[in-house]
Amino acid sequence: MGALESKGRTEQNEFAKHVEEGLSAKEKRISSMYLYDDEGSRLFEEIMDLPEYYPTRCELEILKKYKRTILELTCIGTEIYVVDLGAGNGLKTMVLLHYFTGRANFKYVPIDISKSALNDLENNLKLNYADLPFECIHGEYMESLRSMKSRPDVRKLILFLGSTIGNFTFREAMHFLSDLHDALNKDDLVLIGFDIMKDPHIIRSAYNDSKGVTAKFNFNLLVRMNRELGANFDLNNFLFYPMYDPSTGEMKSYLVSKTEQVVYFKALNRSFQFHTWEPIHTECSNKYDVKMIEELAVRTKFEIEENFYDSKKYFLDSLWKVR
Ligand SMILES: C[S@@+](CC[C@H](N)C(=O)[O-])C[C@H]1O[C@@H](n2cnc3c(N)ncnc32)[C@H](O)[C@@H]1O
């Protein structure tokens, strides 16, 4: 078996193990990380272009406006690695890279679990940014990052954009950022995109668009389990249900079973029972206020260098330094 084939097998086994654990839990859930297969990544790009999906436009505005300040706060004449965690199509990052080119000595390191997103990004870089030094890493954030700690001579600017931090609960975000802190060296920087609490209608519409693309993005998880794990989900037996709780900032999405049903998984050689109106939690996209962001930074041993808002104050890119 070749190395690539073996990596593919391991990923498949991890997916199977995760699904088995998630569907055996009292409250069924599957990590949003598994929404991003080839089709999921394509659908996410479609979501980013939707009129209701404000985060991309807001963050783009921030990066365009503050790219110079971000570079000034990052660069002290040394070599930098710009590490893009969950880079996706890297569209917004390109604003920074374009500005950094010729002004800083840097290498771009996008990391993503989605092979197709990374392939598209690589092709775009080769075609449109021929002079830009880069190294794409296909894998999970933290595993990939840890392998870079051994270069304390190189300052890192970690980008965690697109409100991907919101896919974690507050407690998970704290663990993730503590691990991130430990994988970095003193004075390394992290730019994190936080979606800010706002009119609940605006938030809910962003995850319940009128064209139904976000619903399709979530349903694609069932399609993926049918294809990769030999499951026999009937998509007609589920409905998509997103809900926002303004008291906690939690935006949660579910696929809800419309009927009593049993779904068989060939890869697991077992079935799962779904009761009528029983949900599978597929995604959380948590919203923050500044106090929560400050608490996160303090508790994970980072210092906030600067907060950059868009003009509507819908979104915040917060620049943190390792204490
Ligand atoms: C919300 S999108 C953000 C994409 C991009 N950073 C942006 O701001 O538009 C999340 C990205 O993270 C990737 N991703 C999700 N979980 C991951 C993980 N555990 N390790 C690496 N990449 C992951 C997905 O494939 C997807 O491309």
Short mmCIF file of C-alpha atoms and ligand atoms in Angstrom, two decimals:
data_model
loop_
_atom_site.label_atom_id
_atom_site.label_comp_id
_atom_site.label_asym_id
_atom_site.label_seq_id
_atom_site.Cartn_x
_atom_site.Cartn_y
_atom_site.Cartn_z
CA MET A 1 0.00 0.00 0.00
CA GLY A 2 1.40 3.49 -0.94
CA ALA A 3 1.82 6.22 1.70
CA LEU A 4 -1.06 8.27 0.26
CA GLU A 5 -3.42 5.31 0.12
CA SER A 6 -2.48 4.45 3.70
CA LYS A 7 -3.15 8.07 4.84
CA GLY A 8 -6.54 7.90 3.12
CA ARG A 9 -7.34 4.67 4.96
CA THR A 10 -6.37 6.16 8.33
CA GLU A 11 -8.57 9.21 7.67
CA GLN A 12 -11.46 6.91 6.72
CA ASN A 13 -10.98 4.88 9.91
CA GLU A 14 -10.92 8.05 12.02
CA PHE A 15 -14.12 9.25 10.36
CA ALA A 16 -15.78 5.87 11.02
CA LYS A 17 -14.63 5.88 14.66
CA HIS A 18 -15.83 9.45 15.16
CA VAL A 19 -19.25 8.75 13.60
CA GLU A 20 -19.70 5.62 15.72
CA GLU A 21 -18.93 7.57 18.91
CA GLY A 22 -21.07 10.55 17.88
CA LEU A 23 -24.14 8.54 16.93
CA SER A 24 -23.87 6.37 20.07
CA ALA A 25 -23.93 9.44 22.33
CA LYS A 26 -27.08 10.38 24.24
CA GLU A 27 -27.27 13.56 22.17
CA LYS A 28 -26.19 12.55 18.66
CA ARG A 29 -23.51 14.76 17.11
CA ILE A 30 -20.85 14.78 14.38
CA SER A 31 -17.96 17.25 14.37
CA SER A 32 -18.31 20.07 11.83
CA MET A 33 -14.79 19.19 10.66
CA TYR A 34 -16.42 16.38 8.62
CA LEU A 35 -18.64 18.80 6.69
CA TYR A 36 -15.63 19.67 4.52
CA ASP A 37 -15.22 16.87 1.97
CA ASP A 38 -14.77 17.98 -1.68
CA GLU A 39 -18.45 18.81 -2.12
CA GLY A 40 -18.65 20.41 1.36
CA SER A 41 -15.72 22.73 0.57
CA ARG A 42 -17.36 23.67 -2.72
CA LEU A 43 -20.65 24.41 -0.96
CA PHE A 44 -18.88 26.48 1.69
CA GLU A 45 -17.45 28.67 -1.08
CA GLU A 46 -21.00 29.13 -2.35
CA ILE A 47 -22.14 30.08 1.17
CA MET A 48 -19.44 32.74 1.41
CA ASP A 49 -20.93 34.47 -1.65
CA LEU A 50 -24.50 34.51 -0.30
CA PRO A 51 -26.04 37.92 0.47
CA GLU A 52 -27.06 36.72 3.96
CA TYR A 53 -23.56 35.46 4.84
CA TYR A 54 -21.98 38.69 6.15
CA PRO A 55 -18.81 37.28 7.88
CA THR A 56 -16.72 36.99 4.69
CA ARG A 57 -17.47 40.52 3.49
CA CYS A 58 -16.86 42.01 6.96
CA GLU A 59 -13.55 40.22 7.42
CA LEU A 60 -12.42 41.17 3.93
CA GLU A 61 -13.12 44.82 4.80
CA ILE A 62 -11.03 44.49 8.00
CA LEU A 63 -8.06 42.90 6.26
CA LYS A 64 -8.09 45.48 3.46
CA LYS A 65 -8.23 48.34 5.96
CA TYR A 66 -5.69 47.09 8.50
CA LYS A 67 -3.21 45.04 6.41
CA ARG A 68 -0.50 47.68 6.96
CA THR A 69 -0.97 47.77 10.75
CA ILE A 70 -1.03 43.96 10.88
CA LEU A 71 2.28 43.81 9.02
CA GLU A 72 3.84 46.53 11.21
CA LEU A 73 2.84 44.67 14.37
CA THR A 74 4.10 41.35 13.01
CA CYS A 75 7.35 42.07 11.28
CA ILE A 76 10.54 43.09 13.04
CA GLY A 77 12.84 42.46 10.14
CA THR A 78 12.98 38.71 10.74
CA GLU A 79 11.73 35.88 8.53
CA ILE A 80 8.05 35.05 9.12
CA TYR A 81 5.85 32.09 8.45
CA VAL A 82 2.26 33.09 7.74
CA VAL A 83 0.42 29.95 8.84
CA ASP A 84 -3.22 29.79 7.72
CA LEU A 85 -5.19 27.32 9.89
CA GLY A 86 -8.14 25.93 7.90
CA ALA A 87 -7.15 28.09 4.93
CA GLY A 88 -10.08 27.10 2.68
CA ASN A 89 -9.78 28.99 -0.61
CA GLY A 90 -7.47 31.56 1.06
CA LEU A 91 -9.37 34.37 -0.64
CA LYS A 92 -9.14 36.81 2.28
CA THR A 93 -5.57 35.81 3.15
CA MET A 94 -4.52 36.88 -0.34
CA VAL A 95 -5.22 40.50 0.67
CA LEU A 96 -2.52 40.21 3.35
CA LEU A 97 -0.08 38.20 1.22
CA HIS A 98 -0.37 40.60 -1.66
CA TYR A 99 0.47 43.49 0.68
CA PHE A 100 3.28 41.60 2.46
CA THR A 101 4.99 40.75 -0.86
CA GLY A 102 8.09 42.90 -1.27
CA ARG A 103 7.65 44.35 2.23
CA ALA A 104 8.46 41.29 4.34
CA ASN A 105 10.54 38.13 4.17
CA PHE A 106 7.85 35.51 4.57
CA LYS A 107 6.64 32.05 3.60
CA TYR A 108 2.96 31.16 3.36
CA VAL A 109 1.92 27.87 5.01
CA PRO A 110 -1.77 27.00 4.50
CA ILE A 111 -3.06 24.03 6.50
CA ASP A 112 -6.37 22.36 5.72
CA ILE A 113 -8.05 19.03 6.25
CA SER A 114 -9.84 19.38 2.90
CA LYS A 115 -7.66 18.11 0.08
CA SER A 116 -9.76 19.72 -2.63
CA ALA A 117 -9.71 23.16 -0.93
CA LEU A 118 -5.94 22.89 -0.62
CA ASN A 119 -5.52 21.77 -4.27
CA ASP A 120 -7.58 24.73 -5.49
CA LEU A 121 -5.57 27.08 -3.31
CA GLU A 122 -2.28 25.63 -4.57
CA ASN A 123 -3.35 26.04 -8.20
CA ASN A 124 -4.40 29.63 -7.52
CA LEU A 125 -1.05 30.40 -5.85
CA LYS A 126 0.92 28.93 -8.76
CA LEU A 127 -1.16 30.76 -11.33
CA ASN A 128 -1.53 34.18 -9.73
CA TYR A 129 1.24 34.47 -7.12
CA ALA A 130 4.19 32.83 -8.87
CA ASP A 131 6.81 34.62 -6.71
CA LEU A 132 5.24 33.77 -3.40
CA PRO A 133 7.07 31.08 -1.39
CA PHE A 134 4.59 28.60 0.06
CA GLU A 135 4.20 25.10 1.44
CA CYS A 136 0.72 23.53 1.62
CA ILE A 137 0.07 21.10 4.47
CA HIS A 138 -2.82 18.67 4.21
CA GLY A 139 -3.82 17.68 7.73
CA GLU A 140 -5.32 18.55 11.07
CA TYR A 141 -4.40 21.98 12.52
CA MET A 142 -2.56 21.11 15.66
CA GLU A 143 -0.67 18.06 14.39
CA SER A 144 0.64 20.12 11.50
CA LEU A 145 1.55 23.09 13.70
CA ARG A 146 3.47 21.11 16.26
CA SER A 147 5.88 19.98 13.56
CA MET A 148 6.86 23.67 13.12
CA LYS A 149 7.75 24.50 16.73
CA SER A 150 11.32 23.42 16.06
CA ARG A 151 11.99 26.72 14.21
CA PRO A 152 12.17 29.30 17.04
CA ASP A 153 14.30 31.52 14.76
CA VAL A 154 11.28 32.09 12.52
CA ARG A 155 8.43 34.26 13.84
CA LYS A 156 4.97 32.92 13.11
CA LEU A 157 1.81 34.80 12.29
CA ILE A 158 -1.00 32.30 12.71
CA LEU A 159 -4.22 33.15 10.87
CA PHE A 160 -7.41 31.58 12.20
CA LEU A 161 -9.92 33.44 10.09
CA GLY A 162 -13.53 33.08 9.00
CA SER A 163 -14.86 32.71 12.53
CA THR A 164 -13.70 29.08 12.48
CA ILE A 165 -13.07 29.50 16.25
CA GLY A 166 -16.87 29.64 16.55
CA ASN A 167 -17.05 25.97 15.57
CA PHE A 168 -15.77 25.22 19.07
CA THR A 169 -17.70 25.63 22.30
CA PHE A 170 -16.13 28.19 24.67
CA ARG A 171 -14.49 25.39 26.64
CA GLU A 172 -13.20 23.66 23.47
CA ALA A 173 -11.90 27.02 22.20
CA MET A 174 -9.99 27.41 25.46
CA HIS A 175 -8.37 23.98 25.08
CA PHE A 176 -7.60 24.63 21.43
CA LEU A 177 -5.99 28.01 22.13
CA SER A 178 -4.00 26.62 25.07
CA ASP A 179 -2.65 23.89 22.78
CA LEU A 180 -1.96 26.55 20.14
CA HIS A 181 -0.08 28.62 22.75
CA ASP A 182 2.06 25.60 23.65
CA ALA A 183 2.82 24.88 19.98
CA LEU A 184 4.17 28.43 19.48
CA ASN A 185 7.21 30.38 20.67
CA LYS A 186 7.34 33.67 22.61
CA ASP A 187 6.28 36.71 20.54
CA ASP A 188 4.57 34.62 17.84
CA LEU A 189 1.26 36.16 16.81
CA VAL A 190 -2.24 34.89 16.16
CA LEU A 191 -4.95 36.73 14.21
CA ILE A 192 -8.35 35.28 15.11
CA GLY A 193 -11.63 36.10 13.35
CA PHE A 194 -14.55 36.33 15.82
CA ASP A 195 -18.15 36.77 14.76
CA ILE A 196 -19.69 39.30 17.16
CA MET A 197 -23.12 39.07 18.85
CA LYS A 198 -25.64 41.22 16.98
CA ASP A 199 -29.30 41.31 15.90
CA PRO A 200 -30.33 37.63 16.21
CA HIS A 201 -32.28 37.82 12.91
CA ILE A 202 -29.14 38.75 10.99
CA ILE A 203 -27.24 35.86 12.55
CA ARG A 204 -29.97 33.30 11.96
CA SER A 205 -30.41 34.31 8.32
CA ALA A 206 -26.71 33.80 7.69
CA TYR A 207 -27.16 30.10 8.61
CA ASN A 208 -30.61 29.68 7.10
CA ASP A 209 -30.21 31.26 3.66
CA SER A 210 -33.13 31.62 1.29
CA LYS A 211 -31.46 29.52 -1.44
CA GLY A 212 -30.98 26.58 0.94
CA VAL A 213 -27.23 26.30 0.32
CA THR A 214 -26.45 25.98 4.05
CA ALA A 215 -29.06 23.23 4.35
CA LYS A 216 -27.38 21.41 1.44
CA PHE A 217 -23.98 21.88 3.14
CA ASN A 218 -25.33 20.09 6.22
CA PHE A 219 -27.20 17.38 4.29
CA ASN A 220 -23.96 16.64 2.46
CA LEU A 221 -22.76 15.04 5.70
CA LEU A 222 -25.36 12.29 5.24
CA VAL A 223 -24.31 11.90 1.60
CA ARG A 224 -20.70 11.60 2.74
CA MET A 225 -21.57 8.89 5.30
CA ASN A 226 -23.53 6.99 2.63
CA ARG A 227 -20.58 7.13 0.23
CA GLU A 228 -17.62 6.67 2.58
CA LEU A 229 -19.10 4.48 5.31
CA GLY A 230 -21.70 2.55 3.28
CA ALA A 231 -24.59 4.04 5.28
CA ASN A 232 -28.15 4.07 3.94
CA PHE A 233 -29.46 7.47 5.06
CA ASP A 234 -32.58 8.58 3.18
CA LEU A 235 -32.21 12.36 3.01
CA ASN A 236 -35.99 12.79 2.70
CA ASN A 237 -36.32 11.48 6.25
CA PHE A 238 -34.43 14.41 7.78
CA LEU A 239 -34.91 18.15 7.98
CA PHE A 240 -32.40 20.95 8.53
CA TYR A 241 -32.95 23.05 11.66
CA PRO A 242 -30.66 25.99 12.58
CA MET A 243 -31.26 27.96 15.79
CA TYR A 244 -29.62 30.93 17.51
CA ASP A 245 -29.67 31.55 21.24
CA PRO A 246 -28.99 35.26 21.89
CA SER A 247 -28.43 34.64 25.60
CA THR A 248 -25.33 32.50 24.99
CA GLY A 249 -24.31 33.45 21.43
CA GLU A 250 -24.66 29.81 20.35
CA MET A 251 -25.68 29.27 16.75
CA LYS A 252 -26.40 25.57 16.36
CA SER A 253 -27.41 23.53 13.32
CA TYR A 254 -29.14 20.18 13.38
CA LEU A 255 -30.38 17.49 11.03
CA VAL A 256 -33.59 16.21 12.60
CA SER A 257 -35.09 12.80 11.97
CA LYS A 258 -38.67 13.21 10.72
CA THR A 259 -39.60 9.65 11.53
CA GLU A 260 -38.69 6.57 13.57
CA GLN A 261 -35.95 4.92 11.51
CA VAL A 262 -32.91 2.65 11.54
CA VAL A 263 -29.81 3.45 9.50
CA TYR A 264 -27.26 0.74 8.68
CA PHE A 265 -23.50 1.41 8.28
CA LYS A 266 -21.66 -1.24 6.27
CA ALA A 267 -18.23 0.08 7.38
CA LEU A 268 -19.23 -0.27 11.05
CA ASN A 269 -21.30 -3.41 10.55
CA ARG A 270 -23.99 -1.97 12.79
CA SER A 271 -27.15 0.12 12.77
CA PHE A 272 -28.33 3.22 14.63
CA GLN A 273 -31.86 3.97 15.71
CA PHE A 274 -33.25 7.48 15.14
CA HIS A 275 -36.41 8.45 16.99
CA THR A 276 -38.99 10.82 15.52
CA TRP A 277 -37.73 14.42 15.92
CA GLU A 278 -34.39 13.25 17.28
CA PRO A 279 -31.61 15.67 16.19
CA ILE A 280 -28.01 15.14 15.05
CA HIS A 281 -25.99 18.21 16.01
CA THR A 282 -23.89 19.02 12.93
CA GLU A 283 -22.41 22.47 13.47
CA CYS A 284 -21.97 25.20 16.01
CA SER A 285 -20.93 28.73 15.00
CA ASN A 286 -20.63 30.55 18.28
CA LYS A 287 -20.77 34.32 18.57
CA TYR A 288 -18.67 36.39 20.96
CA ASP A 289 -18.59 39.70 22.78
CA VAL A 290 -15.39 41.52 23.65
CA LYS A 291 -15.45 40.40 27.30
CA MET A 292 -15.50 36.74 26.22
CA ILE A 293 -12.60 37.37 23.83
CA GLU A 294 -10.56 39.06 26.57
CA GLU A 295 -11.27 36.19 28.93
CA LEU A 296 -10.18 33.65 26.30
CA ALA A 297 -6.90 35.51 25.71
CA VAL A 298 -6.05 35.82 29.42
CA ARG A 299 -6.93 32.20 30.22
CA THR A 300 -4.82 30.86 27.35
CA LYS A 301 -1.77 33.08 28.12
CA PHE A 302 -1.98 35.41 25.13
CA GLU A 303 -1.86 39.22 25.14
CA ILE A 304 -4.25 41.16 22.92
CA GLU A 305 -2.17 43.46 20.69
CA GLU A 306 -5.09 45.07 18.86
CA ASN A 307 -8.73 44.52 17.91
CA PHE A 308 -9.79 45.33 14.34
CA TYR A 309 -13.50 45.82 13.60
CA ASP A 310 -15.41 46.22 10.33
CA SER A 311 -17.48 49.42 9.92
CA LYS A 312 -20.73 47.79 11.17
CA LYS A 313 -18.97 46.14 14.14
CA TYR A 314 -20.36 42.77 13.02
CA PHE A 315 -16.98 41.06 13.02
CA LEU A 316 -13.68 41.36 14.85
CA ASP A 317 -10.17 40.23 13.94
CA SER A 318 -8.20 40.12 17.17
CA LEU A 319 -4.39 40.09 17.04
CA TRP A 320 -2.81 38.19 19.94
CA LYS A 321 0.79 37.72 21.02
CA VAL A 322 2.26 34.76 22.93
CA ARG A 323 3.13 35.97 26.44
C1 LIG B 1 -15.12 28.11 8.12
S1 LIG B 1 -13.97 27.56 6.91
C2 LIG B 1 -12.87 28.96 6.88
C3 LIG B 1 -12.04 29.04 5.63
C4 LIG B 1 -11.14 30.27 5.54
N1 LIG B 1 -10.16 30.33 6.62
C5 LIG B 1 -11.95 31.55 5.55
O1 LIG B 1 -11.79 32.33 6.48
O2 LIG B 1 -12.72 31.74 4.63
C6 LIG B 1 -13.08 26.33 7.83
C7 LIG B 1 -11.94 25.65 7.07
O3 LIG B 1 -11.21 24.87 8.05
C8 LIG B 1 -10.98 23.55 7.54
N2 LIG B 1 -10.95 22.69 8.73
C9 LIG B 1 -12.01 22.37 9.56
N3 LIG B 1 -11.59 21.63 10.59
C10 LIG B 1 -10.24 21.46 10.41
C11 LIG B 1 -9.23 20.79 11.18
N4 LIG B 1 -9.52 20.16 12.32
N5 LIG B 1 -7.95 20.81 10.72
C12 LIG B 1 -7.63 21.47 9.56
N6 LIG B 1 -8.55 22.12 8.81
C13 LIG B 1 -9.83 22.12 9.24
C14 LIG B 1 -12.11 23.27 6.58
O4 LIG B 1 -11.76 22.31 5.62
C15 LIG B 1 -12.36 24.67 5.98
O5 LIG B 1 -11.61 24.87 4.82
#
